[in-house]
Coordinates of C-alpha atoms and ligand atoms in Angstrom, one line a residue:
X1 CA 120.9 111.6 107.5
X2 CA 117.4 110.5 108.6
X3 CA 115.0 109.3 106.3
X4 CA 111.6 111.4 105.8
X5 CA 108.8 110.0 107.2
X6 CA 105.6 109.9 104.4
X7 CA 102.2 109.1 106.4
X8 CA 99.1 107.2 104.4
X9 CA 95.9 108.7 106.3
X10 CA 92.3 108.1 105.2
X11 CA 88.8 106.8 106.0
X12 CA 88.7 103.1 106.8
X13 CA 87.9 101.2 102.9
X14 CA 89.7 103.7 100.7
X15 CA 92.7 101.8 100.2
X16 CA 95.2 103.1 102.3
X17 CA 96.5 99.3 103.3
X18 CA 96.7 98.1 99.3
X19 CA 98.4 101.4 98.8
X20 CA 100.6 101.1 101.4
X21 CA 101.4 97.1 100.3
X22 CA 102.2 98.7 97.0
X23 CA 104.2 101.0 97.8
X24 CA 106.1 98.9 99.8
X25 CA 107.0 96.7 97.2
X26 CA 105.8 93.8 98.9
X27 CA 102.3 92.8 97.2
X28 CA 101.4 90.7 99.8
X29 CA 98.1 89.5 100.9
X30 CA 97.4 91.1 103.4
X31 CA 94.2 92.9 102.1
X32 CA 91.5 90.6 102.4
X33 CA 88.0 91.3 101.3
X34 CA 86.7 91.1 104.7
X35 CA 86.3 93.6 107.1
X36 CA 88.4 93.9 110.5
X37 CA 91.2 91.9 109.2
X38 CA 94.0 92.7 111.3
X39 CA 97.4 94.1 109.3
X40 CA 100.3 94.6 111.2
X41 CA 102.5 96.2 109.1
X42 CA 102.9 99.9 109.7
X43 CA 105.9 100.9 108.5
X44 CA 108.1 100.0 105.8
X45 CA 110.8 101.7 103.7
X46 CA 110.4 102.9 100.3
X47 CA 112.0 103.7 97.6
X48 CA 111.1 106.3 94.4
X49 CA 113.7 107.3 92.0
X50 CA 117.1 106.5 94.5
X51 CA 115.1 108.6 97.3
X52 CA 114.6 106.7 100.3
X53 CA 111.6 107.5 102.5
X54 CA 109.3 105.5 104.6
X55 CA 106.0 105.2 104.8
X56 CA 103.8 104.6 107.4
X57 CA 100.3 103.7 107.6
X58 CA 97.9 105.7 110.3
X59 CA 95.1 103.5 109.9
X60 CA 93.9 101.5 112.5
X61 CA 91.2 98.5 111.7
X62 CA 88.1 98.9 110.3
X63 CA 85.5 100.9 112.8
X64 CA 82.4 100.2 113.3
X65 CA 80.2 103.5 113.8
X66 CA 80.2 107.1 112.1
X67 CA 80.9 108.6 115.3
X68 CA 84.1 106.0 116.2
X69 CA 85.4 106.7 112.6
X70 CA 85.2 110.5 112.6
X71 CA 87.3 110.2 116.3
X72 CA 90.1 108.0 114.8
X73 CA 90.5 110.3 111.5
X74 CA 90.8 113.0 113.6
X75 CA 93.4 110.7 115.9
X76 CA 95.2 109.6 112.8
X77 CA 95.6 113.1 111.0
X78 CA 96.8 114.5 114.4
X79 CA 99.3 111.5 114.2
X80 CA 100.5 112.1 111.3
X81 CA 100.5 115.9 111.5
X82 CA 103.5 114.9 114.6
X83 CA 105.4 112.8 112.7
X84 CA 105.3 112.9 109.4
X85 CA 106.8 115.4 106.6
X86 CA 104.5 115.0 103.9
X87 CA 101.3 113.2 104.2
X88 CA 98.8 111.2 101.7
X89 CA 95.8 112.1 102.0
X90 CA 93.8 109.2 100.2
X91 CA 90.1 108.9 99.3
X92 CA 87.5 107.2 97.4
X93 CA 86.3 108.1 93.9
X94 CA 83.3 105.6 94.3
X95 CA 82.3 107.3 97.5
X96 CA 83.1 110.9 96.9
X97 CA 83.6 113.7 99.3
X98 CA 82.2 112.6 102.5
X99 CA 81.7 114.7 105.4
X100 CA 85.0 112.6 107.0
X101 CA 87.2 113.5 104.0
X102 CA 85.7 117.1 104.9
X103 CA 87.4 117.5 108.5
X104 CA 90.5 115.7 107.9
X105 CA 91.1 118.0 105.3
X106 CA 90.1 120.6 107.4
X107 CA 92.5 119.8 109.7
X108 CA 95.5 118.7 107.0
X109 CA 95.1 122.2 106.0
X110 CA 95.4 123.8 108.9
X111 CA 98.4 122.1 110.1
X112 CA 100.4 123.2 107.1
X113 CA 101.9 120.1 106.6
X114 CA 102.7 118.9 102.8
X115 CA 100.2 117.2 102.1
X116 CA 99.4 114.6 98.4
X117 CA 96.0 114.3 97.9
X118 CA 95.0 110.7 96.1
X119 CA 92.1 109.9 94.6
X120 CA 92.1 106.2 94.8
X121 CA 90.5 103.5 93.5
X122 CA 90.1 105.3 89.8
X123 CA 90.5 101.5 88.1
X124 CA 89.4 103.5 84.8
X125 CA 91.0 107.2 84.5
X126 CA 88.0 107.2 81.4
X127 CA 85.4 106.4 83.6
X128 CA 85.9 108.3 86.5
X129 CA 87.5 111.3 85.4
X130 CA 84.4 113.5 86.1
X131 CA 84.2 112.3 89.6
X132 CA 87.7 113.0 90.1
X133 CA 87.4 117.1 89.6
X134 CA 84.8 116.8 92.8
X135 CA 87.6 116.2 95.1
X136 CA 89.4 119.7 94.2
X137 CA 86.4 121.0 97.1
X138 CA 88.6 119.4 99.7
X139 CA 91.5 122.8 99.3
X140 CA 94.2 121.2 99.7
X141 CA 95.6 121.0 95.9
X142 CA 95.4 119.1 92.8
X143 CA 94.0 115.5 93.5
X144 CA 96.0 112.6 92.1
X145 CA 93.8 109.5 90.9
X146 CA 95.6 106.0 91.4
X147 CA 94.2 103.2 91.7
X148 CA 96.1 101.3 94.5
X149 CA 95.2 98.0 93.5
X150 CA 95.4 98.3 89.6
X151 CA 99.0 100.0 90.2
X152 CA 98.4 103.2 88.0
X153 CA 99.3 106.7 88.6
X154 CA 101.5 105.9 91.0
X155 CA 104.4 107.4 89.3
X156 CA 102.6 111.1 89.0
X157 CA 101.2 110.8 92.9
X158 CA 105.0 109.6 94.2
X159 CA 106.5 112.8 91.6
X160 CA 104.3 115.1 94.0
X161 CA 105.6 113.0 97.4
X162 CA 109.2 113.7 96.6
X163 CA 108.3 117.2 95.4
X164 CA 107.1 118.0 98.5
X165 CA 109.7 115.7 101.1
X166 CA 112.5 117.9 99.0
X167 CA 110.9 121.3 99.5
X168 CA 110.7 120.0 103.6
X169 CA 114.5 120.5 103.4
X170 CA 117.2 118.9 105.4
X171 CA 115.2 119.4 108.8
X172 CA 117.5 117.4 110.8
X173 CA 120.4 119.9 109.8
X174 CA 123.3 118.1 108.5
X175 CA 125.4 120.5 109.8
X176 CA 124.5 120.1 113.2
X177 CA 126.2 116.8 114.6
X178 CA 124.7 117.2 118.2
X179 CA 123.8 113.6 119.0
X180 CA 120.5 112.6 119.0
X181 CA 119.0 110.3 121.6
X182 CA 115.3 109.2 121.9
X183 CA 114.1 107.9 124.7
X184 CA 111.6 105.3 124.0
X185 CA 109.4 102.2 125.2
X186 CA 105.6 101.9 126.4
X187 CA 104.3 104.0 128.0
X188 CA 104.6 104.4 132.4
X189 CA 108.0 102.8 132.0
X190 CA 109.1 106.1 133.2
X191 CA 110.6 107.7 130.3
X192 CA 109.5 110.9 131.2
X193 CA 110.8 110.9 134.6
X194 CA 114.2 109.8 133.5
X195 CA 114.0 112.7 131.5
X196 CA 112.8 115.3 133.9
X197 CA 115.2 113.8 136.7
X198 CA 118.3 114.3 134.3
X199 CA 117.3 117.8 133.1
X200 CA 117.1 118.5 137.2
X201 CA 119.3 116.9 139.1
X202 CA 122.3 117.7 136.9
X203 CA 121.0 121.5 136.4
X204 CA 121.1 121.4 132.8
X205 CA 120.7 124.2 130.5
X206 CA 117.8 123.2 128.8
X207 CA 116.1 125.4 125.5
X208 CA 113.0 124.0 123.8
X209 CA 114.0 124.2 120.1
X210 CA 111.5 126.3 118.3
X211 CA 109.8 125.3 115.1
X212 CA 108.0 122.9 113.6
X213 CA 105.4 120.8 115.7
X214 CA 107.8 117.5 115.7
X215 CA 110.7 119.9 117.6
X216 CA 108.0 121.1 120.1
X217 CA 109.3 117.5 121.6
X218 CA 113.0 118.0 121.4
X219 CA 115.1 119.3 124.4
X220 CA 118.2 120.3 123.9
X221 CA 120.9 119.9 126.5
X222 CA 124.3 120.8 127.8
X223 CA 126.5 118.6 130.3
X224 CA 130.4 118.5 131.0
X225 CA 130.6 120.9 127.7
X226 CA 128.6 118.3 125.4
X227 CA 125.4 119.0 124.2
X228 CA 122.5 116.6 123.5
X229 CA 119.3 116.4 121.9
X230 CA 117.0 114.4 123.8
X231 CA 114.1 113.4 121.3
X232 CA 111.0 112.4 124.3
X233 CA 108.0 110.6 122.4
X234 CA 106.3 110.5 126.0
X235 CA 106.0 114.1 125.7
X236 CA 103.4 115.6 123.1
X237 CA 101.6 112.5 123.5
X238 CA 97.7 112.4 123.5
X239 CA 96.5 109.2 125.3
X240 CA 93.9 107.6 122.4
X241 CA 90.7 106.7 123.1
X242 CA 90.0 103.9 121.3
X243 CA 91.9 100.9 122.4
X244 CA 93.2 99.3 118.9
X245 CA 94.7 102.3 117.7
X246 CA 96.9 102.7 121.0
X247 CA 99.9 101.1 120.2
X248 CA 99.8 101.6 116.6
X249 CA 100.2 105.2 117.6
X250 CA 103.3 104.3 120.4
X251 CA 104.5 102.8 117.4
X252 CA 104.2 105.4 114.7
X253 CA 105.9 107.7 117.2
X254 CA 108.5 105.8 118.0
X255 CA 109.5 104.7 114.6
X256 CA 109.3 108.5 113.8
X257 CA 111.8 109.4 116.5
X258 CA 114.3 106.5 116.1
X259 CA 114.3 107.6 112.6
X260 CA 115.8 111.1 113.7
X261 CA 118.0 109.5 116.4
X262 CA 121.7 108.5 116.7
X263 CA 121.0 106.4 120.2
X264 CA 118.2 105.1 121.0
X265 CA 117.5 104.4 124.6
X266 CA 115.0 101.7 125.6
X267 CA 113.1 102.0 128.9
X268 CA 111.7 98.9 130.4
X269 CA 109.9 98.6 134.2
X270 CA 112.6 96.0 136.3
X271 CA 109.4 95.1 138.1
X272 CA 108.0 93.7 134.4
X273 CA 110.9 92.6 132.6
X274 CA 111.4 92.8 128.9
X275 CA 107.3 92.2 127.0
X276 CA 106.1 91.5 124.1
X277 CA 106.0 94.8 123.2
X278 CA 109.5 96.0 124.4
X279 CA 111.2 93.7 121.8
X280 CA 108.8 94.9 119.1
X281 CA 110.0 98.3 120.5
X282 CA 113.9 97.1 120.6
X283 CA 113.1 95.3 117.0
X284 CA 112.6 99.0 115.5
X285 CA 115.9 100.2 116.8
X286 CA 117.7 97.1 115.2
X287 CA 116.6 97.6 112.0
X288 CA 117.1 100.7 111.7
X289 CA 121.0 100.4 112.8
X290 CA 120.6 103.0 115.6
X291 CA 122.9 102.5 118.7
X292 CA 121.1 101.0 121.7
X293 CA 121.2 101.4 125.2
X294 CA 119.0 99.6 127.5
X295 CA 117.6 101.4 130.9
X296 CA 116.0 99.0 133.4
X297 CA 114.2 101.4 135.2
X298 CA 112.5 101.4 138.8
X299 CA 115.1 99.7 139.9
X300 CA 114.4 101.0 143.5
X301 CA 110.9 98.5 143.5
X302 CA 113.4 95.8 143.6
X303 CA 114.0 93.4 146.2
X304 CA 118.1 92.6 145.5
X305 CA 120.4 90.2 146.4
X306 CA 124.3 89.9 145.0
X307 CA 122.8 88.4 142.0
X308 CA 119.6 89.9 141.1
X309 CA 121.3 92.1 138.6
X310 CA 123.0 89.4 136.7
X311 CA 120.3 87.4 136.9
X312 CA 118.2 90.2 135.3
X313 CA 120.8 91.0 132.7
X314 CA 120.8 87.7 131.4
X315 CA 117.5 87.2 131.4
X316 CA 117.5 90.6 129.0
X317 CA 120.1 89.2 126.7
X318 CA 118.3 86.1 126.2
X319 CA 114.7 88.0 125.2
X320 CA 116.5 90.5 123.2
X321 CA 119.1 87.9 121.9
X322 CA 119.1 90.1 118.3
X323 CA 120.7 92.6 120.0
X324 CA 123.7 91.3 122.1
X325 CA 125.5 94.4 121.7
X326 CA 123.1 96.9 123.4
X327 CA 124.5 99.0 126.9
X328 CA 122.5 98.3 129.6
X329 CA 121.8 100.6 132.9
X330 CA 119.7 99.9 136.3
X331 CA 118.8 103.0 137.1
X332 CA 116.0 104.5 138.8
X333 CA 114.1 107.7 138.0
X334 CA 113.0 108.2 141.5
X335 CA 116.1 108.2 143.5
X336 CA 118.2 108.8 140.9
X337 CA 120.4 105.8 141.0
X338 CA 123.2 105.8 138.4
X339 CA 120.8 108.0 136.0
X340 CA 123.9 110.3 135.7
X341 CA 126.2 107.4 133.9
X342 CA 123.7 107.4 131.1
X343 CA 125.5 110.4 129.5
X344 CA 129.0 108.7 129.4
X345 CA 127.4 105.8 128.2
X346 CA 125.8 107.6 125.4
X347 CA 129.1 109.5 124.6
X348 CA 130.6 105.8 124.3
X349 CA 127.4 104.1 122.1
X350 CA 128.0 107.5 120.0
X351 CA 131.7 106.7 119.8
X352 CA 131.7 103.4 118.6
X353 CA 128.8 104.3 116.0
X354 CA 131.3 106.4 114.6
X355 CA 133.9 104.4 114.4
X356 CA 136.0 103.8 111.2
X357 CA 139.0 100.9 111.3
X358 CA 141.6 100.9 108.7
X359 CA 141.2 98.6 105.6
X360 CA 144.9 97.2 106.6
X361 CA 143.8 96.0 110.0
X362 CA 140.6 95.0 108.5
X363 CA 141.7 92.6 106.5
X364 CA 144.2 90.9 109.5
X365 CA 141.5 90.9 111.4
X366 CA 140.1 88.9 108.6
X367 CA 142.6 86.4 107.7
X368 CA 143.6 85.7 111.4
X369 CA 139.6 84.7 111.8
X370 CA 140.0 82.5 108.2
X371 CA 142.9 80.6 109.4
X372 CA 141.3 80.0 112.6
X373 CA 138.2 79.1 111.1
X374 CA 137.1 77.3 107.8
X375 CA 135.1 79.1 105.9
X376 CA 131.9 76.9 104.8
X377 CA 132.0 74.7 102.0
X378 CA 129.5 73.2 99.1
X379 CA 129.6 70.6 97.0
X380 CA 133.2 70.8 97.2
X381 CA 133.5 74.6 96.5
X382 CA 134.7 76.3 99.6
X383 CA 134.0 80.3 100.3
X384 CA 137.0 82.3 100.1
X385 CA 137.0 85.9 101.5
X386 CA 139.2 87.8 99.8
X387 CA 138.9 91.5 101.1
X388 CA 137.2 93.6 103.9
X389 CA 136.7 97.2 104.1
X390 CA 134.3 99.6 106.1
X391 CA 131.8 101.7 103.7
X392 CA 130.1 103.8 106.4
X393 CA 129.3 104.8 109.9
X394 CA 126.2 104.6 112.1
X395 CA 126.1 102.1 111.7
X396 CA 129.4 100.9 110.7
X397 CA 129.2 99.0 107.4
X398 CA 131.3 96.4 106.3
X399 CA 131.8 95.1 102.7
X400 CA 133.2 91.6 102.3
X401 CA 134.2 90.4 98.8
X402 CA 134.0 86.4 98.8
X403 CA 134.0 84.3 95.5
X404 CA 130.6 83.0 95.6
X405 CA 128.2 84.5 98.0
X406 CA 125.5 81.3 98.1
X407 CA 128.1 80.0 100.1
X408 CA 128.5 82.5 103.0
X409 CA 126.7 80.6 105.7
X410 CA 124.6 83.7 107.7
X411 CA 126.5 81.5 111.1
X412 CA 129.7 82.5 109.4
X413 CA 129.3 85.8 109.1
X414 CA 128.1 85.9 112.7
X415 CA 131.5 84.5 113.5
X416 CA 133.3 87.3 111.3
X417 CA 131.2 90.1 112.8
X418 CA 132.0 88.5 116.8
X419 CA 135.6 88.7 115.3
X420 CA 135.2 92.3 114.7
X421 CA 133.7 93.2 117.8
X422 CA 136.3 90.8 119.9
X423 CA 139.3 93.4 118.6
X424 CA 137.4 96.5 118.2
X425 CA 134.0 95.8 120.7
X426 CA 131.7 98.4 119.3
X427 CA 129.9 98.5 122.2
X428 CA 125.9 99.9 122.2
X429 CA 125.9 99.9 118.1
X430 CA 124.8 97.1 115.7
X431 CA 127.4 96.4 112.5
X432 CA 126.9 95.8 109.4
X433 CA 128.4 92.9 106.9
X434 CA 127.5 93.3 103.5
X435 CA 128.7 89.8 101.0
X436 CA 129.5 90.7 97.8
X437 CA 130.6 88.8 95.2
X438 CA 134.0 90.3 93.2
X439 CA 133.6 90.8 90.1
X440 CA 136.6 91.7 86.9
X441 CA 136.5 95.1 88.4
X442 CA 137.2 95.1 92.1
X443 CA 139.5 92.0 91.2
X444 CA 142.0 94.8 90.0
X445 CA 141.8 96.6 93.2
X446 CA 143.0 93.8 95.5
Ligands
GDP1 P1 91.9 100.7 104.1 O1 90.9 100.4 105.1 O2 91.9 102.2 103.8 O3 93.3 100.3 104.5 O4 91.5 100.0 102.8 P2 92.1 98.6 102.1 O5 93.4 98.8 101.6 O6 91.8 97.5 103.1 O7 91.1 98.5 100.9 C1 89.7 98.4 101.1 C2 89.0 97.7 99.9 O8 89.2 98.5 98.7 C3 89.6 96.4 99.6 O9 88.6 95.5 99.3 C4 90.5 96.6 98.5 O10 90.7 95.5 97.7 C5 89.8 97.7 97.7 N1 90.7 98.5 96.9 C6 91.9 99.1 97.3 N2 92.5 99.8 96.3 C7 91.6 99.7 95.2 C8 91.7 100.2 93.9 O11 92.6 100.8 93.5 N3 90.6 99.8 93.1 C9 89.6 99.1 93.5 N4 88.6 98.8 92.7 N5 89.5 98.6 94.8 C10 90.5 98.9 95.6
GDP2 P1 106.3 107.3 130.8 O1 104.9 107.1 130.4 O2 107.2 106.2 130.2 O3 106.8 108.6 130.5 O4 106.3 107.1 132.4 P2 106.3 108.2 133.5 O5 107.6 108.9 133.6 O6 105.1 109.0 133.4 O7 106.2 107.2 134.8 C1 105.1 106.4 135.0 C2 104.9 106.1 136.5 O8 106.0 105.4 137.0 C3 104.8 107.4 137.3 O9 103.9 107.1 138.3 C4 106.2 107.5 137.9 O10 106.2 108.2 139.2 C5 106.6 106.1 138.1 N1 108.1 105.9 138.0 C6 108.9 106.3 137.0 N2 110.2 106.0 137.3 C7 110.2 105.3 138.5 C8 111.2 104.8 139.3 O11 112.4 104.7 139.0 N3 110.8 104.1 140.5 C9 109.5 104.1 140.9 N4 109.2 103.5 142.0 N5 108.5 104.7 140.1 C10 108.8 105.3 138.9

């Protein structure tokens, strides 16, 4: 199932990086003292009482002028009002209710999303307590002091998150197992006219799902008898105005539909070649063990000869070296140049994300790569594998019992995973290898 999306938005200074660092679990130092520091992290998951979320922060860098900040609170709640199923709303308790707090709120409330308000930055609950009641002007519920830094009322403000991210419901409806595919990449690769070109040129039925603001962008689609939901974060997008908070938006909404998506499929201009930001894009994807396919696109601006496409292909692998098993597809949106193959190659990314291999060949699979291969060695002590079995789809999982797992060389496992592919090729989807050491109990069940 996907995992809920919880959105930090706030004026710049209230907290919502150190909030966001906290929550995280990773108390890094990122938060400086001085203004304009840049912080790259936007995302990362969470976890509150075995419920798995993650959290994203909105905020941009610091902004210099009134007028500047008001435009990028409004950019940020609209932002968050698109991707996220719950938001936190966080403020200051040393600055009060300002007029900014006033219109985001405004906004929040309009919108109808769930949102937590947090009063942060209450180091004190004794001191501050009176100041605390002010913020119950905002409407939008009973305010929750923290204080970000200190680490305190945390608990009670992440009680209300998961309140509210379990009365959002299942919106990805379990029950409906229509793959998901989000189209994604920076913007002008031509994502949208990939889409638009499919939906016409293969006369699809096409229904705009109803509902909430995040299905506005779905499309739903029928070909050959199989439906697919095509999740376009080109769509419902709102070019920013300010420069900085561009591509922390692109990212937001990509992490946002990835999240919902069984394949994601990465756009990139053949004329430009795989950026910066297309691996950060690809990275996302990865991490998130989606299946992945590739679509060099304007492939029509090329000047070819027998080799160009190799060429290009290689020179793919090699940017995008984490992700050796992604699809890829020249197409181009224009002429429509093998844009119709993407379906079959989604049906096949789907298929092998699915895919579940008996324990018994498993573990011949296994043995045949041990006898080929020695496992590495320390001081001596040599890893022995005992057992493999798959624990999940999409990705597929795979548990490995060994009898010491500071010995399993990351280069090994690399050569158990190529093993795995070599017999069963799980083409378009990354796979998972979880070590784990046996212990008294899973000794009885080999
Ligand atoms: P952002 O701009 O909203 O992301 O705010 P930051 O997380 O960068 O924090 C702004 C400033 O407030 C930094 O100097 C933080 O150290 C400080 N701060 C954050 N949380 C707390 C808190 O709970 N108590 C106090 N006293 N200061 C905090
Ligand atoms: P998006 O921002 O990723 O959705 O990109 P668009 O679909 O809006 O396309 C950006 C620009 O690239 C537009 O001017 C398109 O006409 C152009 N474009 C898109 N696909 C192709 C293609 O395959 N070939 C050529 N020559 N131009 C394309």
């Amino acid at each position: 199932m996907a995992k809920k999306m919880v959105a930090i938005v706030g004026r710049p200074n209230v907290g919502k990086s150190t909030l966001f660092n906290t929550l995280a679990g990773e108390r890094i130092a990122i938060v400086k003292d001085t203004p304009g520091v840049t912080r790259d992290r936007i995302y990362a998951d969470c976890e509150w009482l075995n419920h798995k979320f993650t959290i994203v922060d909105t905020g941009g860098i610091d902004k210099e002028s009134d007028d500047i900040i008001m435009r990028s609170m409004r950019e940020q709640a609209e932002i968050a009002i698109e991707t996220a199923d719950v938001i936190i709303f966080v403020t200051d308790v040393r600055s009060g209710v300002t007029a900014a707090d006033m219109q985001v709120a405004d906004m929040l409330r309009k919108s109808r999303k769930p949102v937590v308000l947090c009063v942060n930055k209450v180091d004190s609950y004794e001191k501050f307590e009176p100041y605390v009641y002010e913020f119950y002007n905002l409407g939008i519920g009973d305010p929750y002091p923290v204080s970000a830094s200190g680490m305190t009322g945390l608990g009670d403000m992440l009680d209300a998150v998961l309140e509210q991210l379990e009365a959002t419901g299942d919106v990805d409806d379990e029950e409906d197992d229509t793959p998901r595919v989000a189209v994604i990449g920076k913007p002008n690769v031509g994502k949208s006219s990939i889409i638009n070109k499919l939906l016409g040129a293969d006369r699809l039925i096409v229904s705009d799902i109803a509902g909430t603001t995040r299905d506005a962008i779905d499309t739903r689609v029928k070909r050959n008898g199989n439906e697919y939901v095509f999740i376009d974060t080109a769509g419902l997008r709102r070019k920013s105005k300010i420069k900085d908070d561009i591509e922390r938006y692109s990212i937001i909404r990509t992490v946002a539909a990835v999240e919902r998506c069984d394949v994601a499929v990465l756009v990139i201009d053949a004329e430009e070649g795989v950026t910066e930001q297309d691996t950060k894009i690809a990275g996302i994807a990865h991490e998130r063990g989606k299946g992945m396919i590739i679509v060099v696109n304007k492939w029509d601006l090329i000047e070819k000869d027998t080799n160009t496409m190799n060429r290009m292909k290689k020179e793919i692998q090699t940017k995008l070296a984490f992700m050796p098993y992604a699809k890829m597809l020249f197409v181009s949106a224009v002429t429509g140049q093998r844009l119709p193959k993407l379906f079959d190659t989604i049906d096949t990314v789907i298929q092998y994300s699915c895919m579940r291999v008996q324990t018994g060949v498993l573990n011949e699979i296994l043995a045949e790569a041990v006898a080929t291969a020695d496992p590495p060695s320390d001081k001596g002590k040599r890893l022995k594998l005992y057992y493999i079995t798959q624990v999940s789809v999409k990705p597929p999982t795979f548990v490995i019992f060994v009898n010491d797992k500071e010995l399993s060389h990351f280069s090994y496992v690399r050569y158990i995973e190529n093993k795995l592919r070599e017999a069963f090729l799980f083409e378009g989807t990354p796979i998972k290898i979880i070590i784990r050491e046996r212990t008294k109990k899973s000794d009885s069940l080999i």
